[in-house]
Amino acid sequence: MAALGAPGAVDPGRRLVTRDHVRPEWREGRLVLTVMPAVGGSLVPFEAPDPTPCCADHT
C-alpha cells in the first residue's frame, strides 16, 4: 500500500476499509494499492467504488 501524499510505507497493521472495491496498479514489478486516511484512523482506497460521471446531470 502507498498513502496518497505521504512519503514512506504505510503501517500494515492499520485497518483497511475496501468498500468491496480495490484496483491496485503495477509499480516497479509490485502491485500497489493507493490509499488515503479515513474516519477512525482507518484507510480507504483512493479510487471511489462508484464515482459520479462528469456529465451525469445533463446531456
mmCIF file of C-alpha atoms in Angstrom:
data_model
loop_
_atom_site.group_PDB
_atom_site.id
_atom_site.type_symbol
_atom_site.label_atom_id
_atom_site.label_comp_id
_atom_site.label_asym_id
_atom_site.label_seq_id
_atom_site.Cartn_x
_atom_site.Cartn_y
_atom_site.Cartn_z
ATOM 1 C CA MET A 1 0.000 0.000 0.000
ATOM 2 C CA ALA A 2 1.022 3.570 -0.598
ATOM 3 C CA ALA A 3 -0.656 6.513 1.147
ATOM 4 C CA LEU A 4 -1.665 9.397 -1.079
ATOM 5 C CA GLY A 5 0.574 12.398 -0.402
ATOM 6 C CA ALA A 6 2.616 10.675 2.305
ATOM 7 C CA PRO A 7 6.216 9.559 1.959
ATOM 8 C CA GLY A 8 7.313 6.174 3.209
ATOM 9 C CA ALA A 9 5.489 2.958 3.896
ATOM 10 C CA VAL A 10 2.002 2.519 5.287
ATOM 11 C CA ASP A 11 1.696 0.668 8.592
ATOM 12 C CA PRO A 12 0.429 -2.791 7.557
ATOM 13 C CA GLY A 13 -1.442 -3.013 10.872
ATOM 14 C CA ARG A 14 -3.823 -0.157 10.030
ATOM 15 C CA ARG A 15 -7.388 -1.130 9.246
ATOM 16 C CA LEU A 16 -8.261 -1.036 5.531
ATOM 17 C CA VAL A 17 -11.917 -0.488 4.600
ATOM 18 C CA THR A 18 -12.213 -1.547 0.946
ATOM 19 C CA ARG A 19 -15.933 -0.863 0.389
ATOM 20 C CA ASP A 20 -15.771 -4.020 -1.767
ATOM 21 C CA HIS A 21 -13.618 -2.223 -4.342
ATOM 22 C CA VAL A 22 -9.867 -2.295 -4.899
ATOM 23 C CA ARG A 23 -7.903 -1.515 -8.025
ATOM 24 C CA PRO A 24 -4.165 -1.813 -7.376
ATOM 25 C CA GLU A 25 -1.652 -0.829 -10.037
ATOM 26 C CA TRP A 26 1.711 -2.217 -11.061
ATOM 27 C CA ARG A 27 4.664 -0.149 -9.802
ATOM 28 C CA GLU A 28 8.194 -1.380 -10.261
ATOM 29 C CA GLY A 29 7.072 -5.005 -10.543
ATOM 30 C CA ARG A 30 4.750 -4.915 -7.499
ATOM 31 C CA LEU A 31 1.007 -4.460 -7.090
ATOM 32 C CA VAL A 32 0.384 -1.303 -5.046
ATOM 33 C CA LEU A 33 -2.929 -0.040 -3.703
ATOM 34 C CA THR A 34 -3.042 3.736 -3.204
ATOM 35 C CA VAL A 35 -4.965 4.590 -0.044
ATOM 36 C CA MET A 36 -5.964 7.674 1.927
ATOM 37 C CA PRO A 37 -6.853 8.300 5.576
ATOM 38 C CA ALA A 38 -10.460 7.821 6.685
ATOM 39 C CA VAL A 39 -12.542 8.140 9.840
ATOM 40 C CA GLY A 40 -11.196 6.481 12.970
ATOM 41 C CA GLY A 41 -7.636 6.109 11.741
ATOM 42 C CA SER A 42 -8.547 3.581 9.068
ATOM 43 C CA LEU A 43 -7.556 3.689 5.398
ATOM 44 C CA VAL A 44 -9.679 3.513 2.248
ATOM 45 C CA PRO A 45 -8.658 3.047 -1.397
ATOM 46 C CA PHE A 46 -8.092 6.379 -3.140
ATOM 47 C CA GLU A 47 -10.329 5.391 -6.050
ATOM 48 C CA ALA A 48 -14.041 5.543 -5.179
ATOM 49 C CA PRO A 49 -16.093 2.432 -5.983
ATOM 50 C CA ASP A 50 -18.946 4.408 -7.572
ATOM 51 C CA PRO A 51 -17.747 7.805 -8.810
ATOM 52 C CA THR A 52 -20.249 10.261 -10.267
ATOM 53 C CA PRO A 53 -19.654 10.696 -14.000
ATOM 54 C CA CYS A 54 -18.584 14.177 -15.074
ATOM 55 C CA CYS A 55 -21.738 14.927 -17.033
ATOM 56 C CA ALA A 56 -24.260 12.841 -15.063
ATOM 57 C CA ASP A 57 -26.735 15.681 -14.502
ATOM 58 C CA HIS A 58 -27.059 16.863 -18.097
ATOM 59 C CA THR A 59 -26.871 15.540 -21.647
#
